[in-house]
Short mmCIF file of C-alpha atoms and ligand atoms in Angstrom, two decimals:
data_model
loop_
_atom_site.label_atom_id
_atom_site.label_comp_id
_atom_site.label_asym_id
_atom_site.label_seq_id
_atom_site.Cartn_x
_atom_site.Cartn_y
_atom_site.Cartn_z
CA MET A 22 -3.15 -105.63 -18.39
CA THR A 23 -4.39 -102.76 -20.50
CA THR A 24 -7.16 -103.14 -22.99
CA GLY A 25 -6.41 -100.18 -25.18
CA GLU A 26 -9.92 -98.97 -24.44
CA PRO A 27 -9.84 -95.53 -22.76
CA LEU A 28 -11.74 -95.12 -19.48
CA ILE A 29 -10.41 -91.78 -18.21
CA VAL A 30 -9.44 -89.10 -20.71
CA LEU A 31 -8.11 -85.67 -19.75
CA ASP A 32 -7.83 -83.22 -22.62
CA LYS A 33 -6.02 -79.88 -22.24
CA VAL A 34 -7.04 -79.59 -18.59
CA ASN A 35 -6.21 -76.33 -16.85
CA LYS A 36 -6.77 -75.50 -13.21
CA TYR A 37 -5.96 -72.35 -11.26
CA PHE A 38 -5.94 -71.62 -7.56
CA GLY A 39 -6.16 -67.84 -7.78
CA PRO A 40 -3.06 -66.82 -9.74
CA LEU A 41 -1.46 -70.26 -9.26
CA HIS A 42 -1.63 -72.35 -12.46
CA VAL A 43 -1.77 -75.80 -10.86
CA LEU A 44 -2.65 -77.94 -13.89
CA GLN A 45 -1.25 -76.73 -17.20
CA ASP A 46 -2.69 -78.22 -20.39
CA VAL A 47 -2.70 -81.69 -18.92
CA ASP A 48 -3.46 -84.51 -21.38
CA LEU A 49 -3.75 -87.99 -19.94
CA THR A 50 -5.51 -91.16 -21.02
CA VAL A 51 -6.00 -94.11 -18.70
CA ASP A 52 -7.21 -97.33 -20.30
CA ARG A 53 -9.58 -99.79 -18.75
CA GLY A 54 -7.56 -102.15 -16.57
CA GLU A 55 -4.52 -99.93 -16.59
CA VAL A 56 -2.52 -98.96 -13.50
CA VAL A 57 -0.96 -95.51 -13.73
CA VAL A 58 1.38 -94.25 -11.06
CA VAL A 59 1.78 -90.49 -10.77
CA ILE A 60 4.98 -89.22 -9.19
CA GLY A 61 6.58 -85.84 -8.86
CA PRO A 62 7.77 -83.29 -6.32
CA SER A 63 5.49 -81.95 -3.63
CA GLY A 64 3.24 -79.16 -4.89
CA SER A 65 3.45 -80.27 -8.52
CA GLY A 66 -0.33 -80.80 -8.74
CA LYS A 67 -0.64 -84.58 -8.28
CA SER A 68 -3.43 -84.37 -5.70
CA THR A 69 -5.26 -81.77 -7.74
CA LEU A 70 -5.05 -84.02 -10.81
CA CYS A 71 -6.41 -86.94 -8.84
CA ARG A 72 -9.24 -84.91 -7.33
CA ALA A 73 -10.15 -83.38 -10.68
CA ILE A 74 -10.94 -86.84 -12.05
CA ASN A 75 -13.99 -87.21 -9.78
CA ARG A 76 -14.56 -83.49 -9.70
CA LEU A 77 -13.84 -82.98 -6.02
CA GLU A 78 -11.91 -80.12 -7.59
CA PRO A 79 -13.58 -78.36 -10.54
CA ILE A 80 -11.33 -77.42 -13.46
CA ASN A 81 -11.16 -74.11 -15.31
CA SER A 82 -10.79 -75.33 -18.88
CA GLY A 83 -10.34 -78.48 -20.94
CA THR A 84 -12.41 -81.64 -20.64
CA ILE A 85 -12.37 -84.75 -18.52
CA THR A 86 -14.23 -87.76 -19.87
CA PHE A 87 -15.03 -90.81 -17.79
CA ASP A 88 -16.29 -93.96 -19.47
CA GLY A 89 -17.24 -92.05 -22.59
CA ARG A 90 -19.10 -89.19 -20.90
CA GLU A 91 -17.88 -85.77 -19.93
CA LEU A 92 -17.95 -85.15 -16.16
CA PRO A 93 -21.31 -83.68 -15.11
CA ALA A 94 -21.15 -80.26 -13.53
CA GLU A 95 -23.25 -80.66 -10.38
CA GLY A 96 -26.13 -82.44 -8.73
CA LYS A 97 -27.37 -86.00 -9.07
CA ALA A 98 -25.41 -86.83 -12.22
CA LEU A 99 -22.16 -85.81 -10.56
CA ALA A 100 -22.99 -87.83 -7.44
CA LYS A 101 -23.62 -90.83 -9.68
CA LEU A 102 -20.30 -90.41 -11.42
CA ARG A 103 -18.51 -90.20 -8.09
CA SER A 104 -20.16 -93.40 -6.98
CA GLU A 105 -18.47 -95.10 -9.96
CA VAL A 106 -15.00 -93.79 -9.12
CA GLY A 107 -13.55 -94.92 -5.82
CA MET A 108 -11.19 -92.62 -3.96
CA VAL A 109 -8.68 -93.45 -1.26
CA PHE A 110 -7.22 -90.53 0.68
CA GLN A 111 -3.91 -90.03 2.39
CA SER A 112 -5.66 -89.46 5.72
CA PHE A 113 -8.14 -92.37 5.30
CA ASN A 114 -11.18 -90.22 6.12
CA LEU A 115 -13.25 -93.08 7.50
CA PHE A 116 -16.54 -91.86 8.97
CA ALA A 117 -15.55 -91.43 12.60
CA HIS A 118 -19.03 -91.96 14.04
CA LYS A 119 -19.71 -95.20 12.15
CA THR A 120 -18.36 -98.69 12.75
CA ILE A 121 -16.01 -100.31 10.25
CA LEU A 122 -18.83 -102.37 8.79
CA GLU A 123 -21.12 -99.33 8.59
CA ASN A 124 -18.38 -97.41 6.83
CA VAL A 125 -18.23 -100.03 4.12
CA MET A 126 -22.01 -100.44 3.85
CA LEU A 127 -22.96 -96.76 3.82
CA GLY A 128 -22.33 -96.03 0.14
CA PRO A 129 -24.17 -99.02 -1.35
CA VAL A 130 -27.12 -98.66 1.06
CA LYS A 131 -27.55 -94.87 1.07
CA VAL A 132 -26.29 -93.91 -2.36
CA ARG A 133 -27.21 -96.92 -4.43
CA LYS A 134 -30.22 -97.94 -2.30
CA GLU A 135 -29.19 -101.59 -2.25
CA LYS A 136 -30.70 -103.93 0.31
CA ALA A 137 -28.78 -103.86 3.60
CA SER A 138 -28.73 -107.66 3.94
CA VAL A 139 -27.14 -108.08 0.50
CA VAL A 140 -24.65 -105.30 1.13
CA ARG A 141 -23.70 -106.65 4.55
CA GLU A 142 -22.60 -109.93 3.01
CA ARG A 143 -20.55 -108.19 0.33
CA ALA A 144 -19.05 -105.80 2.90
CA MET A 145 -17.98 -108.67 5.15
CA LYS A 146 -16.34 -110.42 2.19
CA LEU A 147 -14.45 -107.24 1.35
CA LEU A 148 -13.36 -106.76 4.95
CA ASP A 149 -12.15 -110.36 5.04
CA ARG A 150 -10.32 -109.76 1.82
CA VAL A 151 -8.39 -106.82 3.27
CA GLY A 152 -7.86 -108.74 6.50
CA ILE A 153 -10.13 -106.72 8.82
CA GLY A 154 -13.13 -109.05 9.01
CA ASN A 155 -12.71 -109.60 12.75
CA GLN A 156 -12.79 -105.86 13.51
CA ALA A 157 -16.08 -105.09 11.77
CA ASP A 158 -17.82 -103.73 14.87
CA LYS A 159 -15.05 -101.41 16.00
CA TYR A 160 -14.84 -97.68 15.33
CA PRO A 161 -12.13 -96.25 13.06
CA ALA A 162 -10.21 -94.63 15.92
CA GLN A 163 -9.71 -98.10 17.45
CA LEU A 164 -7.76 -99.31 14.42
CA SER A 165 -4.15 -98.71 13.34
CA GLY A 166 -3.46 -96.48 10.35
CA GLY A 167 -2.72 -99.43 8.10
CA GLN A 168 -5.96 -101.11 9.11
CA GLN A 169 -7.94 -97.90 8.57
CA GLN A 170 -6.50 -97.49 5.10
CA ARG A 171 -7.41 -101.07 4.21
CA VAL A 172 -10.96 -100.36 5.40
CA ALA A 173 -10.98 -97.25 3.23
CA ILE A 174 -10.07 -99.42 0.24
CA ALA A 175 -12.85 -101.85 1.13
CA ARG A 176 -15.26 -98.91 1.41
CA ALA A 177 -14.31 -97.78 -2.09
CA LEU A 178 -14.59 -101.34 -3.46
CA ALA A 179 -18.05 -101.80 -1.94
CA MET A 180 -19.39 -99.42 -4.58
CA GLU A 181 -18.01 -101.73 -7.28
CA PRO A 182 -16.24 -98.80 -8.94
CA LYS A 183 -15.00 -98.72 -12.51
CA ALA A 184 -11.78 -97.08 -11.37
CA LEU A 185 -9.94 -96.32 -8.15
CA LEU A 186 -7.99 -93.15 -7.36
CA PHE A 187 -5.32 -93.24 -4.65
CA ASP A 188 -3.79 -90.02 -3.34
CA GLU A 189 -0.63 -90.95 -1.45
CA PRO A 190 -2.37 -93.82 0.35
CA THR A 191 0.69 -94.81 2.39
CA SER A 192 2.21 -91.41 3.17
CA ALA A 193 0.49 -91.04 6.53
CA LEU A 194 1.43 -94.54 7.68
CA ASP A 195 4.16 -95.78 9.98
CA PRO A 196 6.74 -97.65 7.86
CA GLU A 197 5.79 -101.08 9.17
CA MET A 198 2.22 -100.63 7.90
CA VAL A 199 3.01 -99.55 4.38
CA GLY A 200 3.44 -103.12 3.14
CA GLU A 201 0.02 -104.36 4.19
CA VAL A 202 -1.68 -101.56 2.24
CA LEU A 203 0.52 -101.97 -0.83
CA ASP A 204 -0.20 -105.71 -0.81
CA VAL A 205 -3.93 -105.02 -1.12
CA MET A 206 -3.31 -102.50 -3.89
CA THR A 207 -1.02 -104.89 -5.75
CA SER A 208 -3.60 -107.64 -5.72
CA LEU A 209 -6.24 -105.21 -7.04
CA ALA A 210 -3.87 -104.22 -9.83
CA ARG A 211 -3.34 -107.89 -10.74
CA GLU A 212 -7.08 -108.44 -10.93
CA GLY A 213 -7.41 -105.77 -13.57
CA MET A 214 -8.78 -102.83 -11.56
CA THR A 215 -8.20 -99.50 -13.30
CA MET A 216 -6.10 -97.45 -10.93
CA VAL A 217 -4.54 -94.00 -10.76
CA VAL A 218 -2.07 -93.98 -7.90
CA VAL A 219 -0.20 -90.96 -6.60
CA THR A 220 2.66 -92.44 -4.59
CA HIS A 221 6.34 -92.27 -3.84
CA GLU A 222 6.55 -96.04 -3.35
CA MET A 223 8.93 -96.90 -6.16
CA GLY A 224 8.69 -100.62 -5.46
CA PHE A 225 4.95 -100.52 -6.09
CA ALA A 226 5.44 -98.43 -9.23
CA ARG A 227 7.99 -100.90 -10.58
CA HIS A 228 6.07 -104.11 -10.11
CA ALA A 229 2.41 -103.06 -10.24
CA ALA A 230 2.20 -100.13 -12.64
CA ASN A 231 1.74 -100.28 -16.40
CA ARG A 232 2.86 -96.72 -16.72
CA VAL A 233 4.56 -94.03 -14.70
CA VAL A 234 3.61 -90.40 -15.18
CA PHE A 235 6.00 -87.74 -13.95
CA MET A 236 4.58 -84.35 -12.98
CA ALA A 237 6.39 -81.14 -12.20
CA ASP A 238 5.01 -77.59 -11.81
CA GLY A 239 1.56 -78.55 -13.01
CA GLN A 240 2.74 -80.25 -16.19
CA LEU A 241 2.99 -83.86 -17.27
CA VAL A 242 6.68 -83.84 -18.05
CA GLU A 243 7.06 -87.41 -19.21
CA GLN A 244 5.39 -90.80 -19.09
CA ASP A 245 6.68 -94.27 -19.82
CA THR A 246 6.70 -97.87 -18.62
CA PRO A 247 8.20 -98.23 -15.15
CA ASP A 248 11.32 -99.95 -16.48
CA ALA A 249 11.95 -97.28 -19.09
CA PHE A 250 11.17 -94.40 -16.74
CA PHE A 251 13.29 -95.54 -13.81
CA GLY A 252 16.03 -97.00 -16.00
CA ASN A 253 16.30 -94.15 -18.43
CA PRO A 254 14.46 -90.95 -17.50
CA LYS A 255 14.55 -88.44 -20.36
CA SER A 256 13.85 -85.03 -18.83
CA ASP A 257 16.25 -83.23 -16.52
CA ARG A 258 13.44 -82.66 -14.02
CA ALA A 259 12.78 -86.39 -13.78
CA LYS A 260 16.48 -87.25 -13.53
CA ASP A 261 16.89 -84.69 -10.78
CA PHE A 262 13.82 -85.92 -8.91
CA LEU A 263 14.83 -89.58 -9.15
CA SER A 264 18.36 -88.87 -8.00
CA LYS A 265 16.94 -87.16 -4.93
CA ILE A 266 14.56 -89.91 -3.89
CA LEU A 267 16.74 -92.87 -4.87
CA THR A 268 19.95 -91.84 -3.17
CA HIS A 269 18.43 -92.25 0.28
CA MET B 22 -45.36 -64.94 51.31
CA ASP B 23 -49.01 -63.97 52.00
CA VAL B 24 -49.41 -62.67 48.46
CA PHE B 25 -49.39 -66.14 47.04
CA SER B 26 -51.90 -67.51 49.51
CA ASP B 27 -54.54 -65.46 47.67
CA PRO B 28 -55.76 -67.88 44.94
CA ALA B 29 -56.17 -65.06 42.41
CA ASN B 30 -52.55 -63.99 42.87
CA PHE B 31 -51.30 -67.54 42.74
CA ASP B 32 -53.24 -68.05 39.55
CA GLU B 33 -51.67 -64.95 38.03
CA TYR B 34 -48.26 -66.31 38.91
CA THR B 35 -48.82 -69.79 37.42
CA THR B 36 -50.55 -68.46 34.31
CA GLY B 37 -47.62 -66.11 33.75
CA PHE B 38 -45.04 -68.81 33.98
CA LEU B 39 -47.13 -71.14 31.83
CA TRP B 40 -47.05 -68.52 29.08
CA ILE B 41 -43.26 -68.40 29.42
CA LEU B 42 -43.05 -72.17 29.03
CA LYS B 43 -45.35 -72.10 26.01
CA LEU B 44 -43.38 -69.28 24.37
CA THR B 45 -40.16 -71.18 25.00
CA ALA B 46 -41.54 -74.44 23.62
CA ALA B 47 -43.12 -72.99 20.49
CA GLY B 48 -40.37 -70.43 19.88
CA GLY B 49 -37.64 -72.99 20.56
CA PHE B 50 -39.11 -75.55 18.21
CA ALA B 51 -39.57 -73.04 15.39
CA ALA B 52 -36.13 -71.51 16.00
CA PHE B 53 -34.49 -74.94 15.89
CA VAL B 54 -36.10 -75.95 12.60
CA LEU B 55 -35.40 -72.56 11.08
CA GLY B 56 -31.84 -72.54 12.45
CA VAL B 57 -31.05 -75.93 10.88
CA VAL B 58 -32.38 -74.73 7.53
CA LEU B 59 -30.35 -71.51 7.78
CA ALA B 60 -27.19 -73.43 8.71
CA ALA B 61 -27.70 -75.77 5.75
CA MET B 62 -28.03 -72.67 3.56
CA ARG B 63 -24.85 -71.19 4.97
CA VAL B 64 -22.78 -74.26 4.08
CA SER B 65 -24.55 -75.01 0.79
CA PRO B 66 -22.77 -74.79 -2.56
CA VAL B 67 -25.35 -72.25 -3.81
CA PRO B 68 -24.11 -68.64 -3.37
CA VAL B 69 -27.63 -67.12 -3.22
CA LEU B 70 -28.61 -69.39 -0.33
CA ARG B 71 -25.33 -68.72 1.47
CA GLY B 72 -25.98 -64.99 1.10
CA PHE B 73 -29.53 -65.32 2.40
CA GLY B 74 -28.37 -67.26 5.46
CA ALA B 75 -25.64 -64.75 6.21
CA ALA B 76 -28.01 -61.80 5.79
CA TRP B 77 -30.55 -63.37 8.17
CA VAL B 78 -27.93 -63.94 10.84
CA ASN B 79 -26.45 -60.47 10.53
CA LEU B 80 -29.82 -58.75 10.54
CA PHE B 81 -31.54 -60.53 13.41
CA ARG B 82 -28.56 -61.26 15.62
CA ASN B 83 -27.72 -57.57 15.72
CA THR B 84 -31.20 -56.17 16.28
CA PRO B 85 -32.44 -55.84 19.87
CA LEU B 86 -35.13 -58.42 20.57
CA THR B 87 -37.43 -55.74 21.95
CA LEU B 88 -37.42 -54.03 18.57
CA ILE B 89 -38.16 -57.29 16.77
CA ILE B 90 -41.07 -58.06 19.09
CA PHE B 91 -42.39 -54.49 18.66
CA PHE B 92 -42.10 -54.87 14.91
CA CYS B 93 -44.09 -58.12 15.04
CA TYR B 94 -46.86 -56.29 16.90
CA PHE B 95 -46.91 -52.85 15.29
CA GLY B 96 -45.52 -53.86 11.91
CA LEU B 97 -46.95 -57.26 11.16
CA TYR B 98 -50.19 -56.95 13.12
CA THR B 99 -51.23 -53.31 13.44
CA ASN B 100 -49.84 -52.14 10.14
CA LEU B 101 -49.93 -55.13 7.83
CA GLY B 102 -52.95 -56.76 9.45
CA LEU B 103 -51.37 -60.15 10.11
CA VAL B 104 -53.78 -61.96 12.43
CA LEU B 105 -52.60 -65.26 13.88
CA SER B 106 -55.57 -65.86 16.20
CA ASP B 107 -59.01 -64.33 16.72
CA GLU B 108 -58.44 -64.18 20.43
CA LEU B 109 -56.47 -61.08 21.31
CA GLU B 110 -54.07 -62.51 23.86
CA LEU B 111 -53.46 -65.63 21.78
CA ASN B 112 -52.73 -63.43 18.80
CA ASN B 113 -50.13 -61.56 20.86
CA PHE B 114 -48.70 -64.90 21.94
CA TRP B 115 -48.21 -66.08 18.36
CA LEU B 116 -46.77 -62.72 17.26
CA GLY B 117 -44.32 -63.13 20.14
CA VAL B 118 -43.46 -66.65 18.99
CA VAL B 119 -42.68 -65.33 15.52
CA GLY B 120 -40.37 -62.66 16.92
CA LEU B 121 -38.60 -65.03 19.30
CA ALA B 122 -38.16 -67.68 16.59
CA VAL B 123 -36.83 -65.31 13.96
CA TYR B 124 -34.34 -63.87 16.46
CA THR B 125 -33.27 -67.11 18.12
CA ALA B 126 -32.88 -68.94 14.79
CA ALA B 127 -29.94 -66.68 13.98
CA PHE B 128 -28.14 -67.95 17.09
CA VAL B 129 -29.12 -71.57 16.45
CA CYS B 130 -27.77 -71.25 12.91
CA GLU B 131 -24.42 -69.98 14.13
CA ALA B 132 -24.15 -72.66 16.82
CA ILE B 133 -24.78 -75.36 14.24
CA ARG B 134 -22.45 -73.81 11.72
CA SER B 135 -19.59 -73.62 14.20
CA GLY B 136 -20.35 -77.24 15.10
CA ILE B 137 -20.09 -78.17 11.44
CA ASN B 138 -16.71 -76.44 11.33
CA THR B 139 -15.40 -78.75 14.05
CA VAL B 140 -15.95 -81.74 11.74
CA ASP B 141 -12.83 -82.57 9.72
CA ALA B 142 -13.21 -81.51 6.08
CA GLY B 143 -12.05 -84.98 5.03
CA GLN B 144 -15.31 -86.44 6.34
CA ALA B 145 -17.43 -84.42 3.94
CA GLU B 146 -14.98 -85.09 1.16
CA ALA B 147 -15.10 -88.86 1.67
CA ALA B 148 -18.89 -88.69 1.65
CA ARG B 149 -18.88 -86.74 -1.60
CA ALA B 150 -16.40 -89.21 -3.07
CA ILE B 151 -18.77 -92.15 -2.57
CA GLY B 152 -21.51 -90.21 -4.30
CA MET B 153 -23.56 -88.72 -1.46
CA THR B 154 -25.62 -85.67 -2.31
CA PHE B 155 -25.26 -82.47 -0.29
CA PHE B 156 -28.25 -83.34 1.89
CA GLN B 157 -27.19 -86.94 2.50
CA ASN B 158 -23.76 -85.67 3.42
CA LEU B 159 -25.23 -83.20 5.90
CA ARG B 160 -27.74 -85.62 7.38
CA ILE B 161 -25.67 -88.81 7.54
CA VAL B 162 -22.10 -87.63 7.98
CA ILE B 163 -21.74 -84.02 9.07
CA LEU B 164 -24.62 -83.12 11.40
CA PRO B 165 -24.35 -86.29 13.52
CA GLN B 166 -20.69 -85.46 14.14
CA ALA B 167 -21.36 -81.76 14.61
CA GLY B 168 -24.02 -82.66 17.18
CA ARG B 169 -21.56 -83.15 20.00
CA ALA B 170 -20.17 -79.67 19.58
CA VAL B 171 -23.61 -78.12 19.12
CA VAL B 172 -25.50 -79.50 22.10
CA ALA B 173 -23.94 -77.33 24.81
CA PRO B 174 -24.35 -74.00 22.95
CA LEU B 175 -27.91 -74.98 22.05
CA GLY B 176 -28.57 -75.40 25.77
CA SER B 177 -27.39 -71.85 26.40
CA ILE B 178 -29.56 -70.59 23.56
CA LEU B 179 -32.62 -72.33 24.99
CA ILE B 180 -31.97 -70.83 28.41
CA ALA B 181 -31.59 -67.36 26.90
CA LEU B 182 -34.79 -67.90 24.92
CA CYS B 183 -36.74 -68.78 28.06
CA LYS B 184 -35.65 -65.56 29.76
CA ASN B 185 -36.11 -63.51 26.58
CA ALA B 186 -39.70 -64.74 26.44
CA THR B 187 -40.55 -62.17 29.15
CA ILE B 188 -40.14 -59.47 26.49
CA VAL B 189 -43.37 -60.64 24.87
CA GLY B 190 -45.04 -59.09 27.93
CA THR B 191 -44.47 -55.71 26.27
CA ILE B 192 -47.05 -56.50 23.56
CA GLY B 193 -49.83 -57.56 25.89
CA LEU B 194 -49.38 -61.04 27.24
CA ALA B 195 -49.82 -61.72 30.97
CA GLU B 196 -46.55 -63.64 31.24
CA SER B 197 -44.31 -63.75 34.30
CA SER B 198 -42.80 -60.27 34.19
CA ASN B 199 -46.22 -58.66 33.76
CA ALA B 200 -47.64 -60.85 36.51
CA MET B 201 -44.81 -59.84 38.81
CA LYS B 202 -45.25 -56.16 38.06
CA ASN B 203 -48.97 -56.45 38.85
CA LEU B 204 -48.46 -58.28 42.12
CA ILE B 205 -45.86 -55.72 43.18
CA ASN B 206 -48.22 -52.85 42.33
CA PHE B 207 -50.83 -54.20 44.70
CA ASN B 208 -48.48 -55.59 47.36
CA GLY B 209 -45.79 -52.96 47.69
CA ASP B 210 -44.79 -54.25 51.10
CA GLN B 211 -43.75 -57.66 49.75
CA VAL B 212 -41.53 -56.74 46.81
CA ILE B 213 -38.61 -58.91 47.82
CA PRO B 214 -40.53 -62.16 48.41
CA ILE B 215 -42.42 -61.64 45.15
CA PHE B 216 -39.20 -61.07 43.28
CA LEU B 217 -37.55 -64.13 44.84
CA VAL B 218 -40.45 -66.40 43.93
CA PHE B 219 -40.50 -65.30 40.29
CA ALA B 220 -36.73 -65.39 39.87
CA GLY B 221 -36.57 -68.67 41.77
CA THR B 222 -39.09 -70.27 39.44
CA PHE B 223 -36.88 -69.49 36.45
CA ALA B 224 -33.84 -70.82 38.26
CA VAL B 225 -35.60 -74.03 39.27
CA VAL B 226 -36.43 -74.76 35.63
CA LEU B 227 -33.29 -73.43 33.98
CA ILE B 228 -30.53 -74.79 36.21
CA PRO B 229 -31.50 -78.43 35.53
CA THR B 230 -31.90 -77.55 31.85
CA GLY B 231 -28.29 -76.38 31.75
CA TYR B 232 -27.06 -79.52 33.52
CA GLY B 233 -29.20 -81.70 31.24
CA PHE B 234 -27.59 -80.29 28.12
CA GLY B 235 -24.13 -80.59 29.68
CA TRP B 236 -24.81 -84.24 30.46
CA LEU B 237 -26.07 -84.86 26.94
CA ALA B 238 -22.98 -83.22 25.43
CA ASN B 239 -20.75 -85.48 27.52
CA ARG B 240 -22.66 -88.59 26.55
CA LEU B 241 -22.36 -87.77 22.87
CA ALA B 242 -18.67 -87.02 23.27
CA VAL B 243 -17.91 -90.52 24.55
CA LYS B 244 -19.44 -92.42 21.66
CA ARG B 245 -17.10 -92.37 18.74
N1 LIG C 14 -7.41 -75.56 -2.08
C1 LIG C 14 -6.29 -74.94 -2.50
N2 LIG C 14 -6.22 -73.59 -2.52
C2 LIG C 14 -5.11 -72.95 -2.95
N3 LIG C 14 -4.00 -73.57 -3.38
C3 LIG C 14 -3.99 -74.91 -3.38
C4 LIG C 14 -5.13 -75.66 -2.94
N4 LIG C 14 -4.83 -76.98 -3.05
C5 LIG C 14 -3.59 -77.04 -3.54
N5 LIG C 14 -3.07 -75.80 -3.73
C6 LIG C 14 -1.76 -75.50 -4.30
O1 LIG C 14 -1.68 -76.08 -5.57
C7 LIG C 14 -0.41 -76.64 -5.81
C8 LIG C 14 -0.55 -78.12 -6.15
O2 LIG C 14 -1.04 -78.79 -5.02
P1 LIG C 14 -1.26 -80.36 -4.97
O3 LIG C 14 -2.09 -80.78 -6.11
O4 LIG C 14 -1.73 -80.69 -3.61
O5 LIG C 14 0.23 -80.89 -5.18
P2 LIG C 14 0.86 -82.30 -4.81
O6 LIG C 14 -0.23 -83.24 -4.47
O7 LIG C 14 1.63 -82.69 -6.03
O8 LIG C 14 1.78 -82.06 -3.66
C9 LIG C 14 0.40 -76.38 -4.55
O9 LIG C 14 1.18 -75.25 -4.77
C10 LIG C 14 -0.64 -76.12 -3.50
O10 LIG C 14 -0.13 -75.24 -2.54
MG1 LIG C 15 -0.63 -84.27 -2.68
#
């Protein structure tokens, strides 16, 4: 469900960690409502790409534009941008000293200064939606990994973001919990949420993504629809990578 | 124990210890506030502030307290004319508070900073990702979680501060160590009882303080 209207635009983005050239002239456009899955070998720069989009990681050259504006460098404007881009981490990162409900409410109340009573209602709806409504008063450590990740998604949604970034959201989960998280993500994709998803879940890529982007050694090697990419990868790197993950 | 049955001696003893408590309270409060500010500087994204915080810690943590207190008296007061009170002894008291606070803040800063380091980096990152500013992040997410790890070391710092307060006696304040020296000068036959009473008074106050902080640290550790 893409609109052809760009929301996230990366133009010739370069990023170094010391001598390591982690992002090399990366160009990428994500349209409003589009779901882009990023795959590639470990260390190819997928996380860095994801984190660059909300400037958790500053870049060295090139430009990143979100919703028509270049990313602000620091301060209040940057904080505001981040509040419009939700992020879901591999290790959940729920606030350990806050209850589940507080985790979801914190952003809208503290960052956006919304009224707690209004936010509480929205937060409970979101928790119900991800199937955690009855655990609202527990602390993160009391929940399973799959439950924590669903709360993390609810926390991101509570800010009513224009886009969601996922960095390997199911990689830290026991296999039996992967499905429950992917189900939530799939339903978000169907509803038209703009999503950039770093994942190795090929099933999700096939049925939920509009586009698959393949990264290797800091470069976007190829991108295509899921059917075309998985059915007929063009580059040797992609063929090699797919043969490795699909033969298991 | 006859020394203390003389009301004048007893008064000297209580006045001395009262000064110690006042120095500890005022110095501790100022050191805590200053230490939090310094710790915030040391973890801030601004290099100049980080440098300032680091310089403060390295300078004051590695200078003997006696020198700092002397500097407050001879440098700030005698030389630069800094007057904090018209009353002589009170002026010495406040100069002592400045010295104790400046010195102790370096230790408070490091205790808080190492507490901050015990908090998983993902916590700060998640807070940044939902749009919290640096100060919101510190206040709402990081410091409350660092608190558990900070309470016990802060207890030790407070105890050290209380004992260090006796050094202010060197710039003219009739605190406990001066009081003790005086009483010993005039009652040479009762050195040991005098010593035991003064040392015991510190122990009576400080031992429960240590346990109190330990208890608080445990309580905070449970909730999570
Ligand atoms: N903070 C960092 N400091 C130095 N090197 C880093 C840092 N983060 C990532 N790297 C390096 O950058 C490269 C890309 O990392 P990353 O984006 O995490 O890859 P991926 O997510 O695809 O596995 C790797 O070689 C990694 O070791
Ligand atoms: Mg990664």
